mmCIF file of C-alpha atoms in Angstrom:
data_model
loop_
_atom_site.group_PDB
_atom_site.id
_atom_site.type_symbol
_atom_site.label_atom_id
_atom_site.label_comp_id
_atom_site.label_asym_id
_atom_site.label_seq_id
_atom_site.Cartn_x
_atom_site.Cartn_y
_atom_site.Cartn_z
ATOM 1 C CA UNK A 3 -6.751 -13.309 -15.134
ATOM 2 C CA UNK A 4 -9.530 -10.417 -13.771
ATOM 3 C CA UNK A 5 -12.195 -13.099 -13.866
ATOM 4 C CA UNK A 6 -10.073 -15.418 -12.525
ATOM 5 C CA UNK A 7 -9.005 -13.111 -9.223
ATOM 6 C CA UNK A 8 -12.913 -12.318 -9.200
ATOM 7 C CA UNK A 9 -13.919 -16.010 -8.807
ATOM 8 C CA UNK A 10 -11.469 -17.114 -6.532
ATOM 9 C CA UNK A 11 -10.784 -14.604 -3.713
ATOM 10 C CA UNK A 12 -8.846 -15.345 -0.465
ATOM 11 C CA UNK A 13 -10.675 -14.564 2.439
ATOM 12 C CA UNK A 14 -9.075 -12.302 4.864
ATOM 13 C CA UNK A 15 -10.214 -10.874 7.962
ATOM 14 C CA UNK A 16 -9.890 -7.240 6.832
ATOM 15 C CA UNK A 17 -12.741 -7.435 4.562
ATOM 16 C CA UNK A 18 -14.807 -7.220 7.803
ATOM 17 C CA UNK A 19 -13.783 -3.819 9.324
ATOM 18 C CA UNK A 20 -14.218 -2.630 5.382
ATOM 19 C CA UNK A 21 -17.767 -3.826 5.714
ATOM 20 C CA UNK A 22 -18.623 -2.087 8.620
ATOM 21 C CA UNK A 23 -17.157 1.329 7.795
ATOM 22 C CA UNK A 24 -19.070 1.128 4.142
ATOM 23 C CA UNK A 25 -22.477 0.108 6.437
ATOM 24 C CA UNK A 26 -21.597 3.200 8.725
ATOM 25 C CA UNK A 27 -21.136 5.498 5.924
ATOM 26 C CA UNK A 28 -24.237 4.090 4.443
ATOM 27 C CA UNK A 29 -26.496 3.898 7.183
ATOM 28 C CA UNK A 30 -24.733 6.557 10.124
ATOM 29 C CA UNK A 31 -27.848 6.054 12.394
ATOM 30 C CA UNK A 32 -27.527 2.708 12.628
ATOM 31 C CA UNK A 33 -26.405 1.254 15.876
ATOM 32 C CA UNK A 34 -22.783 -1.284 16.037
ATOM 33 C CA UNK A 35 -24.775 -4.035 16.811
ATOM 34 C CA UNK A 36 -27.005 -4.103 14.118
ATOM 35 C CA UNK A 37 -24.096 -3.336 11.765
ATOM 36 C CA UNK A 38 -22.063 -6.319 13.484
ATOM 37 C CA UNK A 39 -25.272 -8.521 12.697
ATOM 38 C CA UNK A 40 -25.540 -7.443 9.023
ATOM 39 C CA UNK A 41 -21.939 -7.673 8.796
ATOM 40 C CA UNK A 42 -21.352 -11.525 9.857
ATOM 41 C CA UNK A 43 -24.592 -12.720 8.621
ATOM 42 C CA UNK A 44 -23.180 -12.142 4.907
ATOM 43 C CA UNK A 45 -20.149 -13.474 5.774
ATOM 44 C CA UNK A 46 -21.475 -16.505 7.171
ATOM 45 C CA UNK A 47 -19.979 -19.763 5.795
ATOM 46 C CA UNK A 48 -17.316 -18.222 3.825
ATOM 47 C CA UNK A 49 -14.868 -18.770 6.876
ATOM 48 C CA UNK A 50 -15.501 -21.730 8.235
ATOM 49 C CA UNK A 51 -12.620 -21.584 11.321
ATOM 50 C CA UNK A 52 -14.675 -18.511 12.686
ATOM 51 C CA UNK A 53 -18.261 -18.633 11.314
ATOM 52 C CA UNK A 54 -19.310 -22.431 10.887
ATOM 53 C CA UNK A 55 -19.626 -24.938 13.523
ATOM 54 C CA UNK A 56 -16.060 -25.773 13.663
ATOM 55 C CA UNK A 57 -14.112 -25.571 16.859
ATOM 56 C CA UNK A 58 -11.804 -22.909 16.213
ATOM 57 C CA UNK A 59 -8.199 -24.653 16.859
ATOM 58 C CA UNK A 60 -5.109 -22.641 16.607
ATOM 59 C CA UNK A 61 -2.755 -24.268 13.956
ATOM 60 C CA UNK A 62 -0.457 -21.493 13.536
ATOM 61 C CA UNK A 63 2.352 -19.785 15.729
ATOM 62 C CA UNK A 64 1.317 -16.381 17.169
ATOM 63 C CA UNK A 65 3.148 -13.288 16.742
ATOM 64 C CA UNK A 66 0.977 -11.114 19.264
ATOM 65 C CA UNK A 67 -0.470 -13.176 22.188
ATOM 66 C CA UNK A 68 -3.811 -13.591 21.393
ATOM 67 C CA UNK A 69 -4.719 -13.533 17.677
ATOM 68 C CA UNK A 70 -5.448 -16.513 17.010
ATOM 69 C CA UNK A 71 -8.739 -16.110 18.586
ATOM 70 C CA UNK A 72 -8.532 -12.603 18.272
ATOM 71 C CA UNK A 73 -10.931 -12.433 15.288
ATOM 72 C CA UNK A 74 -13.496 -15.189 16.994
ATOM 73 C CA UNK A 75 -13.876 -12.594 19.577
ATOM 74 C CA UNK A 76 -14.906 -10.245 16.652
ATOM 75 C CA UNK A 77 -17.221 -11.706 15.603
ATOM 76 C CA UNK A 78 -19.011 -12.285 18.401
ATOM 77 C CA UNK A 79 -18.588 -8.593 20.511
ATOM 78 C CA UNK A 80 -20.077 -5.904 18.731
ATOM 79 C CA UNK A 81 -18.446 -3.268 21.534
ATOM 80 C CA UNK A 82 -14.665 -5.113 20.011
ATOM 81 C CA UNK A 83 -15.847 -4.887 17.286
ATOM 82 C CA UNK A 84 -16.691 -1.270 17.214
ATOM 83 C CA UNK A 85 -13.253 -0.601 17.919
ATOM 84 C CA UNK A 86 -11.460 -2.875 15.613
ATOM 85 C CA UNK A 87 -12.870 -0.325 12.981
ATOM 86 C CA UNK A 88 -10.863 2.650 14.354
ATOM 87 C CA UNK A 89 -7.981 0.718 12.652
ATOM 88 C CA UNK A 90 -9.156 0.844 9.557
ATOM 89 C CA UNK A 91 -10.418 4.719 9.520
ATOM 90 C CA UNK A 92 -6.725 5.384 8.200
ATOM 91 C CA UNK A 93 -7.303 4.679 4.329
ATOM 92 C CA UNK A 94 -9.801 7.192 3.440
ATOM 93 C CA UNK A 95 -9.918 6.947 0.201
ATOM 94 C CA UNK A 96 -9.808 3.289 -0.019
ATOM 95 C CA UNK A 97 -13.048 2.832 2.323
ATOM 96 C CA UNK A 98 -14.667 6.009 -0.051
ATOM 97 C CA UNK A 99 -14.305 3.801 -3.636
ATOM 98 C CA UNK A 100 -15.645 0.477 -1.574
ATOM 99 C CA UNK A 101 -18.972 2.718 -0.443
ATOM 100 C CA UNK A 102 -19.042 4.010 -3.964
ATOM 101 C CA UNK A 103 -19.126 0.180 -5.334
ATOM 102 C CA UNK A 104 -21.784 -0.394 -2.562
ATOM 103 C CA UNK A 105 -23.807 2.421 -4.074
ATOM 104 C CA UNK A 106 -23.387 1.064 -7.058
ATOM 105 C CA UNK A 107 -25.360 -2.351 -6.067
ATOM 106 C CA UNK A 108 -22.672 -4.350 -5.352
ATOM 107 C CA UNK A 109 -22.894 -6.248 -1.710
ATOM 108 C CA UNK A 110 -20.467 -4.843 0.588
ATOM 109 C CA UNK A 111 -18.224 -8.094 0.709
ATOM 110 C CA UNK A 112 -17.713 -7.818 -2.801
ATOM 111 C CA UNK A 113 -17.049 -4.356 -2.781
ATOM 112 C CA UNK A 114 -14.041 -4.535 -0.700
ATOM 113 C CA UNK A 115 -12.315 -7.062 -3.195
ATOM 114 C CA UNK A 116 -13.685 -5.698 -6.754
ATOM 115 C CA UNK A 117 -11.112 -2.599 -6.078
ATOM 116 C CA UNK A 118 -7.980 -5.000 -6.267
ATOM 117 C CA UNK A 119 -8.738 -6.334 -9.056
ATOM 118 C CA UNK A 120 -10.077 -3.540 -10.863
ATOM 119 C CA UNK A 121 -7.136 -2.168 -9.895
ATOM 120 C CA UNK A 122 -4.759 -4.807 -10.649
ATOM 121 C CA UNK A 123 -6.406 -4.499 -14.420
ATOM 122 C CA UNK A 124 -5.545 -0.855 -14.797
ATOM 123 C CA UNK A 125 -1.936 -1.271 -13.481
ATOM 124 C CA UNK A 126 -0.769 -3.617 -16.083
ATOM 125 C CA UNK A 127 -2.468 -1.499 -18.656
ATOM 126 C CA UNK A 128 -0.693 1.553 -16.987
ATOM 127 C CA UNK A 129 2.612 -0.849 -17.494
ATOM 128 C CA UNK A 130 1.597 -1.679 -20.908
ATOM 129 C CA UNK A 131 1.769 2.666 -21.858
ATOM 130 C CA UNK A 132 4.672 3.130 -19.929
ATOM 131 C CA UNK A 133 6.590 0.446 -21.698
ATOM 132 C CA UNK A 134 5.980 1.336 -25.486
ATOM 133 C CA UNK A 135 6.571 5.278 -24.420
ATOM 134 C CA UNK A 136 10.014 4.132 -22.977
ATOM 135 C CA UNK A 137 10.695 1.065 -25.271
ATOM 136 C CA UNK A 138 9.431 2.474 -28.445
ATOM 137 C CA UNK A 139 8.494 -1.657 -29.173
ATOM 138 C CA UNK A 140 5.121 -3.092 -29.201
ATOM 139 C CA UNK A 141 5.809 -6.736 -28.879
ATOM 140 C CA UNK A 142 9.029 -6.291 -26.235
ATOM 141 C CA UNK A 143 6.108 -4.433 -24.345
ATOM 142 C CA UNK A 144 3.401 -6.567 -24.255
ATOM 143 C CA UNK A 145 6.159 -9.925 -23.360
ATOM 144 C CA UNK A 146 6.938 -7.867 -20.395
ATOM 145 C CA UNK A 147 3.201 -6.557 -19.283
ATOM 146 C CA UNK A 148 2.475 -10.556 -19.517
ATOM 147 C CA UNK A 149 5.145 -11.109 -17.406
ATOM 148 C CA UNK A 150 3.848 -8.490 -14.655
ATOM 149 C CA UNK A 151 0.261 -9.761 -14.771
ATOM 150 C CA UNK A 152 2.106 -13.501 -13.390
ATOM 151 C CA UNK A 153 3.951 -11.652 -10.905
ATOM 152 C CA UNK A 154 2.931 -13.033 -7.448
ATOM 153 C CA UNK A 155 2.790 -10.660 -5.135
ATOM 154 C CA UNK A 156 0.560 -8.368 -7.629
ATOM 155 C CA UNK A 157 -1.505 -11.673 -7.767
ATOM 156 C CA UNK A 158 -1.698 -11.915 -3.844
ATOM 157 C CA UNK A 159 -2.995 -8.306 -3.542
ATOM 158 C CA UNK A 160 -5.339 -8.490 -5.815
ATOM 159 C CA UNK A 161 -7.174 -11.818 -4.196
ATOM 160 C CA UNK A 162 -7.377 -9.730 -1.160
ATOM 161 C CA UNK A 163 -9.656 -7.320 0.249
ATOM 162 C CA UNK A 164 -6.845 -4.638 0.990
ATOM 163 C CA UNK A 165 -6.112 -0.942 0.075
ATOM 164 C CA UNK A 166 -2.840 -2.733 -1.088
ATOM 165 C CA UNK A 167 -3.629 -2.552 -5.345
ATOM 166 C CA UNK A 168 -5.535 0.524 -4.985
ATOM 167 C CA UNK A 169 -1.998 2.523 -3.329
ATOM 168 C CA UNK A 170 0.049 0.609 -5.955
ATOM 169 C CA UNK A 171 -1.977 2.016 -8.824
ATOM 170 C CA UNK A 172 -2.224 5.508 -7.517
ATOM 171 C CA UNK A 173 1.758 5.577 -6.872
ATOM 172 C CA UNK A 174 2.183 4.696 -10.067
ATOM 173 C CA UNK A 175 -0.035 7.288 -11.625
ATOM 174 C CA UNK A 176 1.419 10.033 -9.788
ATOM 175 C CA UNK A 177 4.843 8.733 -10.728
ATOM 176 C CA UNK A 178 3.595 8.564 -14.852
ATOM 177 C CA UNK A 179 2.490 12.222 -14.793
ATOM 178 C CA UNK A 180 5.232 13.194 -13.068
ATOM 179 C CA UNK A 181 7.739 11.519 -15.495
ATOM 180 C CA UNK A 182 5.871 10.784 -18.970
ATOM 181 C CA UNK A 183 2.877 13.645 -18.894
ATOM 182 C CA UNK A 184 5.385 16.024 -17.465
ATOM 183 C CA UNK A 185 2.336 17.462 -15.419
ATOM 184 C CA UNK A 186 3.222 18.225 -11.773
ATOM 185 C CA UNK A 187 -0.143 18.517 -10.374
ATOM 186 C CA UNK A 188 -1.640 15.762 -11.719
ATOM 187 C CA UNK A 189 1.181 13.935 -9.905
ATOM 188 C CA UNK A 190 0.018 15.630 -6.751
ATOM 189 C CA UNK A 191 -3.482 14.968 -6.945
ATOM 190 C CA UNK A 192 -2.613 11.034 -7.688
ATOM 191 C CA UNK A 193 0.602 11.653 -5.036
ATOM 192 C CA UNK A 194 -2.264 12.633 -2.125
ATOM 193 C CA UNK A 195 -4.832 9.958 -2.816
ATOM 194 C CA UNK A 196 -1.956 7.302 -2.463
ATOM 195 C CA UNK A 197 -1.383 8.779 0.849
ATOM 196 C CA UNK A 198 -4.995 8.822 1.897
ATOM 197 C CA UNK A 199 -4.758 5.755 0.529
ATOM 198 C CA UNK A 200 -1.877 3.966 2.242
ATOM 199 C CA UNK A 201 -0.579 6.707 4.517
ATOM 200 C CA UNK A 202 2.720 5.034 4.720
ATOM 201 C CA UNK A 203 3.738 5.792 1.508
ATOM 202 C CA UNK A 204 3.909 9.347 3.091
ATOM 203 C CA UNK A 205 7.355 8.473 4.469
ATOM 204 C CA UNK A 206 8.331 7.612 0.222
ATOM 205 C CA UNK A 207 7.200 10.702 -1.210
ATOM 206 C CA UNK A 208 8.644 12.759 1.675
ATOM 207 C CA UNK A 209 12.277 11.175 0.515
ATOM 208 C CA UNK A 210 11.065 11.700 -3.842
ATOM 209 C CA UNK A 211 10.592 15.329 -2.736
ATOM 210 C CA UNK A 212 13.738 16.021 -1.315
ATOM 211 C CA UNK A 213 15.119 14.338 -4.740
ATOM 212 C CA UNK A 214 13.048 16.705 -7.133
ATOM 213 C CA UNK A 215 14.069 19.953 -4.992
ATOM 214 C CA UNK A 216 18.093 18.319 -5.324
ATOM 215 C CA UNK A 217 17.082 18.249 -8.755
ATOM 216 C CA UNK A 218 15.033 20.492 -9.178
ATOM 217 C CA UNK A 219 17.103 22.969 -12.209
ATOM 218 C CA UNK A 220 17.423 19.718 -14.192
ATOM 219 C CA UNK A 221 13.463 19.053 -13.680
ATOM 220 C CA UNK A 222 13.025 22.820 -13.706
ATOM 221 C CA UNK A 223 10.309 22.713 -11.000
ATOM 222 C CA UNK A 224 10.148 25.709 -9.523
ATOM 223 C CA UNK A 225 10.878 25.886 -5.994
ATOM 224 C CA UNK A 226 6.917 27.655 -4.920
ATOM 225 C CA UNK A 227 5.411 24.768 -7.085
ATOM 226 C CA UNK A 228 7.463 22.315 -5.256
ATOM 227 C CA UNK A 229 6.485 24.126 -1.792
ATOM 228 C CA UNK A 230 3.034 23.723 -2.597
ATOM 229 C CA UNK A 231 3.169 20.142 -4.020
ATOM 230 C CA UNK A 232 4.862 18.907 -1.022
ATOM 231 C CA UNK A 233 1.805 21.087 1.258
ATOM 232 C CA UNK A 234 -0.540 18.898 -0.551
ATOM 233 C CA UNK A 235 1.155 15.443 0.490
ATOM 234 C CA UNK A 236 1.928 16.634 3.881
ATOM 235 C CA UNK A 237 -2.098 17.997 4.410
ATOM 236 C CA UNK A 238 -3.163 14.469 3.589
ATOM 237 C CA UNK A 239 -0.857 12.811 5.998
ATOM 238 C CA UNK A 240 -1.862 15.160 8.699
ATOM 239 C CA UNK A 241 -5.907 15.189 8.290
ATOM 240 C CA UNK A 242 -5.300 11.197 9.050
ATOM 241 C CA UNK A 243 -3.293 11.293 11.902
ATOM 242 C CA UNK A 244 -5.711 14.582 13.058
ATOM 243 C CA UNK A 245 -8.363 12.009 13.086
ATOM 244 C CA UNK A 246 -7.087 8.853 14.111
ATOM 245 C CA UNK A 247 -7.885 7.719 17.684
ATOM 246 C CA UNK A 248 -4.865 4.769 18.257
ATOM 247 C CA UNK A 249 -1.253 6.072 18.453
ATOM 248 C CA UNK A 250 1.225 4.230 17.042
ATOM 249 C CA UNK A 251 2.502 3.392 20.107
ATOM 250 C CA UNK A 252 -0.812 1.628 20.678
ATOM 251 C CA UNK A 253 -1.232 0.269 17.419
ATOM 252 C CA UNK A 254 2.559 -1.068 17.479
ATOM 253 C CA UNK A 255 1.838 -3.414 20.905
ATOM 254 C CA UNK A 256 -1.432 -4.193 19.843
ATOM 255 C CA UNK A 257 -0.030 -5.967 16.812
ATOM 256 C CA UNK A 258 2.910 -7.820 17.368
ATOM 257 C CA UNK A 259 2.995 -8.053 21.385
ATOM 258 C CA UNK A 260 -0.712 -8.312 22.519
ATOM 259 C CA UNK A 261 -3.659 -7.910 20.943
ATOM 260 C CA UNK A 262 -6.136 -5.617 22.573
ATOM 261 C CA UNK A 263 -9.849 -6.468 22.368
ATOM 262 C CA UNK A 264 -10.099 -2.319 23.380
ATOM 263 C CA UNK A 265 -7.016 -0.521 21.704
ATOM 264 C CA UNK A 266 -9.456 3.059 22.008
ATOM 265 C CA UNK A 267 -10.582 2.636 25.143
ATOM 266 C CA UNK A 268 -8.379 0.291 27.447
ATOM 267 C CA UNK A 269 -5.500 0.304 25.624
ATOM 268 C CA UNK A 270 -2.025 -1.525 26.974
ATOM 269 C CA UNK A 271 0.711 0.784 27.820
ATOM 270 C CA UNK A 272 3.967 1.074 25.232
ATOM 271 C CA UNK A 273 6.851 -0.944 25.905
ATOM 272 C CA UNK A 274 9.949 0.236 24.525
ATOM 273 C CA UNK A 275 12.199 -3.371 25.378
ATOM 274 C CA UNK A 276 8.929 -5.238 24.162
ATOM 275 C CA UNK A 277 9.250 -3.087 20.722
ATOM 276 C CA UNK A 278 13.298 -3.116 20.412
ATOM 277 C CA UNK A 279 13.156 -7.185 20.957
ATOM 278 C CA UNK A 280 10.799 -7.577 18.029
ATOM 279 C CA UNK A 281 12.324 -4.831 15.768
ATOM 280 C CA UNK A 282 15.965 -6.704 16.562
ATOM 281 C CA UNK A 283 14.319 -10.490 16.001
ATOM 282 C CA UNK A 284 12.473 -9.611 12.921
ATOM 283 C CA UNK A 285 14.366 -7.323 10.978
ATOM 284 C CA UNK A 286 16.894 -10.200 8.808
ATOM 285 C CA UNK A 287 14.060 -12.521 8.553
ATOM 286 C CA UNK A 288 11.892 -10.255 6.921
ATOM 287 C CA UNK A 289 14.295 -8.575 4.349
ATOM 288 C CA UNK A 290 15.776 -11.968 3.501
ATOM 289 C CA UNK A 291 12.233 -13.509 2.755
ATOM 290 C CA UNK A 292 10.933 -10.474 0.699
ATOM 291 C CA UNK A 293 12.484 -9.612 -2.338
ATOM 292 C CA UNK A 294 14.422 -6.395 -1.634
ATOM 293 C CA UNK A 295 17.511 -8.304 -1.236
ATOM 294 C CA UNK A 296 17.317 -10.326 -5.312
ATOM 295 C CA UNK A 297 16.609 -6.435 -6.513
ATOM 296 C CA UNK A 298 19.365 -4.762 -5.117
ATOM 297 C CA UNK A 299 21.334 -6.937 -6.864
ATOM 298 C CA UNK A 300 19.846 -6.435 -9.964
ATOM 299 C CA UNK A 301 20.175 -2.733 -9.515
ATOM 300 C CA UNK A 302 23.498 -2.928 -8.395
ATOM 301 C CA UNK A 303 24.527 -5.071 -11.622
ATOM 302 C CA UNK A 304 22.745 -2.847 -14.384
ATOM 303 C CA UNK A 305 24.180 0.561 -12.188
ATOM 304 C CA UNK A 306 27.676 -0.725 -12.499
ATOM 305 C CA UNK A 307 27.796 -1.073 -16.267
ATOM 306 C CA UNK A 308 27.757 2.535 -16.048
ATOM 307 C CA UNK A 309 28.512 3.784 -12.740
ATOM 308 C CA UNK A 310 30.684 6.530 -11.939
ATOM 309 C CA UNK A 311 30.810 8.778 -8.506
ATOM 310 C CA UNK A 312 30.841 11.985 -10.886
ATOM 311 C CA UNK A 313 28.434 11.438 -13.598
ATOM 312 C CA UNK A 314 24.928 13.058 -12.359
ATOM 313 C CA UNK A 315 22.982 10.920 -14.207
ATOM 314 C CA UNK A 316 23.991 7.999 -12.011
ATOM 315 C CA UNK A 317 23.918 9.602 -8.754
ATOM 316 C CA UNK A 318 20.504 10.831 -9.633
ATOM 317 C CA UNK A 319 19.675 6.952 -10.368
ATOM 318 C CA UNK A 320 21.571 6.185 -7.025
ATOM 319 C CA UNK A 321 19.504 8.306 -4.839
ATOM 320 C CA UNK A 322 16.467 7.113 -5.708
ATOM 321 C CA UNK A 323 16.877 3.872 -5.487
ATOM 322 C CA UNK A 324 18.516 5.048 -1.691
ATOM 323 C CA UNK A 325 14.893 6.848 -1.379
ATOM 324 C CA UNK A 326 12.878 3.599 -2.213
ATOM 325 C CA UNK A 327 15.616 1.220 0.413
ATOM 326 C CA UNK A 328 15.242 3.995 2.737
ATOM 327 C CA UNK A 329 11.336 4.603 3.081
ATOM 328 C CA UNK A 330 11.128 0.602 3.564
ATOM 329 C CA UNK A 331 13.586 0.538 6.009
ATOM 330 C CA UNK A 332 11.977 3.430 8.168
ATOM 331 C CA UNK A 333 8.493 1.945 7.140
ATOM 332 C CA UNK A 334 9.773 -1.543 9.033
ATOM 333 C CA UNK A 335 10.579 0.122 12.175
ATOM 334 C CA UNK A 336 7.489 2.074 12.448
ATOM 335 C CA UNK A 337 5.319 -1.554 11.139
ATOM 336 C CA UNK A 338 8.167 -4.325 11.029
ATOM 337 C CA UNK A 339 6.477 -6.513 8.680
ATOM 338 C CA UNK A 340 7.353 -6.393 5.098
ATOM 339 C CA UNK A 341 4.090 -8.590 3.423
ATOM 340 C CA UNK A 342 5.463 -8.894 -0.143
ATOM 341 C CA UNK A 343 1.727 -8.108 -1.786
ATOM 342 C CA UNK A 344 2.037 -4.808 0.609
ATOM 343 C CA UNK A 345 5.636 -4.193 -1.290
ATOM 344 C CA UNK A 346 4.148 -3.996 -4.764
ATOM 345 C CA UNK A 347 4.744 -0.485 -5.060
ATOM 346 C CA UNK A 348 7.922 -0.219 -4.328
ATOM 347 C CA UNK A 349 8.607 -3.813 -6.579
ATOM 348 C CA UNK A 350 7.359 -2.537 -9.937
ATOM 349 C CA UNK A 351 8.987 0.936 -9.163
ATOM 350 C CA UNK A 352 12.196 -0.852 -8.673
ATOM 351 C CA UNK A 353 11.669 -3.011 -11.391
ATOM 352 C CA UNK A 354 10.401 -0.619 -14.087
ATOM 353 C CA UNK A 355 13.063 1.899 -13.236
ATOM 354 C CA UNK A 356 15.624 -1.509 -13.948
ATOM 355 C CA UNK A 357 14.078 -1.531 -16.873
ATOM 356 C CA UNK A 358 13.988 2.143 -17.973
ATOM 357 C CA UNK A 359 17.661 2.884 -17.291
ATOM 358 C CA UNK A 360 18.831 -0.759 -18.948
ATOM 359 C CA UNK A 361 16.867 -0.413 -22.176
ATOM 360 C CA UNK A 362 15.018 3.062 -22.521
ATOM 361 C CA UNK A 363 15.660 4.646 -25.973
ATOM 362 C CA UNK A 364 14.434 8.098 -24.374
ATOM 363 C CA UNK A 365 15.839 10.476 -21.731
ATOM 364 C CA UNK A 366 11.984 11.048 -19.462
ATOM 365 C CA UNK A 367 13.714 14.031 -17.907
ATOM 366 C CA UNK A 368 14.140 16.083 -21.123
ATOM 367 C CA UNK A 369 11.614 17.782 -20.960
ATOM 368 C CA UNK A 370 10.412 20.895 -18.969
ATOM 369 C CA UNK A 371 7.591 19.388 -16.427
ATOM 370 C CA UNK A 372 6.133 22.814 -16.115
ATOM 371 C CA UNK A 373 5.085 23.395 -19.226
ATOM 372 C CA UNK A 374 3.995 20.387 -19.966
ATOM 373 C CA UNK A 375 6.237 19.679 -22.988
#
């Protein structure tokens, strides 16, 4: 399935602002417009609507005003171009392991994708552990691993050239040493790189660490290691936004009212009616056609075979399932759009955790996580 991701890749428009922060890295002397020219030269003919002699005709319905033709500008304005990057300066870590490919000889177009599906590989073998620790059966493992490696969404992220597999991978890592290795910062280090990562998922972990300190006799994390945990997530949140040049605010109208061909250095003014109309218009249609709404029903049905308001054990369950619905809700009105291959993480965390509390044959919490029993 790898090789299969590797030889048919969807071309998205992404992979182009990847390209030219891995060029900058590479070469920092180099001016935009020569990076602009290397960039669309090797990406010549692989997109025929914007690159090829085509006429460029708008087939689909706009959501901002403009972006249909948004990304034919692009490629043919270096100065837009310059600042289209500045949107993409936000995922660190993501841009760091596509220069690191480049290094490595790859071309930069292929660098951006080779990370999903490298990454797509090592989460079903992370799956694959997790299972036969919690399962304690081979074959009931490897059914459901083959199940996850068909699972669309985890198939759509890892055709595109997006920090999207990368996040889910490092979420689940720091969510494994947390819960199997029992090693607390190991789950940090894995916790910030998601973050630098996606920085999103900032608004998750924020809600997972008020759960461990709730919980945090039962875990028996001590209340300094927790402080300093949580220091670690928060520093990589803030060193983004430190260096970020477009607000939110900016960032919000430039994607789903307007797009700006400047967002740094002309960039439209925030409008609050523009953003509650959207917010208000969007919110059903995008819950109902991800699928939040089919899980919560699974989790509701395997909770209630259990479920009582005074058994801990289920109101621990409870809340974090509340943590996962609530970072996705407050995720949609900062971005409201819910891309199902940009859910993944929060799918197979729902999912597994269905899984753990249905059929698990050991209790993950037993254990003392500090010393690493």
């Amino acid at each position: 399935m790898s090789y299969f991701l590797y030889t048919h890749q969807y071309y998205n428009v992404d992979m182009e602002a990847y390209m030219g922060l891995i060029y900058k890295a590479e070469y920092p002397d180099m001016k935009i417009e020569e990076i602009h020219q290397k960039v669309y030269q090797e990406l010549e003919g692989k997109n025929p609507n914007i690159f090829g002699d085509i006429p460029f005709v708008p087939e689909e319905e706009e959501v901002a005003k403009g972006e249909n033709s948004y990304y034919r500008t692009l490629s043919q304005n270096p100065k837009a171009y310059e600042e289209e990057l500045q949107l993409f300066v936000v995922k660190p870590f993501y841009n760091f392991i596509n220069w690191v490919f480049f290094k490595l000889g790859f071309k930069a177009s292929t660098s951006t994708f080779l990370i999903s599906i490298i990454s797509y590989a090592l989460i079903l073998i992370l799956i694959l552990c997790f299972l036969i620790k919690i399962l304690k059966n081979y074959t009931l493992a490897i059914i459901i691993t083959f199940l996850f490696s068909l699972f669309k969404p985890l198939l759509e992220a890892s055709r595109h050239a997006s920090a999207d597999s990368l996040s889910c991978l490092l979420l689940l890592l720091s969510l494994y040493a947390f819960t199997v290795r029992k090693n607390f910062f190991s789950a940090t280090i894995w916790g910030m790189l998601c973050v630098l990562t996606r920085p999103e998922y900032f608004i998750f972990y924020s809600f997972l660490y008020i759960l461990i300190f709730i919980y945090k006799k039962n875990l028996q994390v001590k209340t300094g290691t927790w402080l300093v945990s949580y220091s670690y997530i928060f520093l990589s949140f803030f060193v983004i936004q430190y260096f970020n040049q477009i607000s939110w605010s900016t960032l919000f109208m430039n994607q789903f009212t307007k797009v700006q061909i400047y967002p740094v250095s002309q960039p439209d003014p925030f409008d609050f009616s523009a953003y509650f109309h959207f917010v208000e218009s969007k919110i059903l249609f995008e819950f109902n056609s991800s699928y939040f709404p089919l899980l919560l029903l699974f989790i509701i049905i395997i909770l209630a075979n259990h479920f009582s308001f005074n058994n801990k054990k289920t109101q621990a369950q409870c809340l974090f399932f509340a943590a996962i619905y609530g970072a996705v809700f407050l995720r949609f009105l900062i971005f409201p759009l819910l891309v199902n291959r940009m859910m993944i993480g929060f799918y197979l965390l729902i999912i597994l955790s269905v899984i753990y509390i249905q059929n698990s044959k050991v209790d993950i919490f037993k254990n003392s996580l500090e010393h690493g029993k």
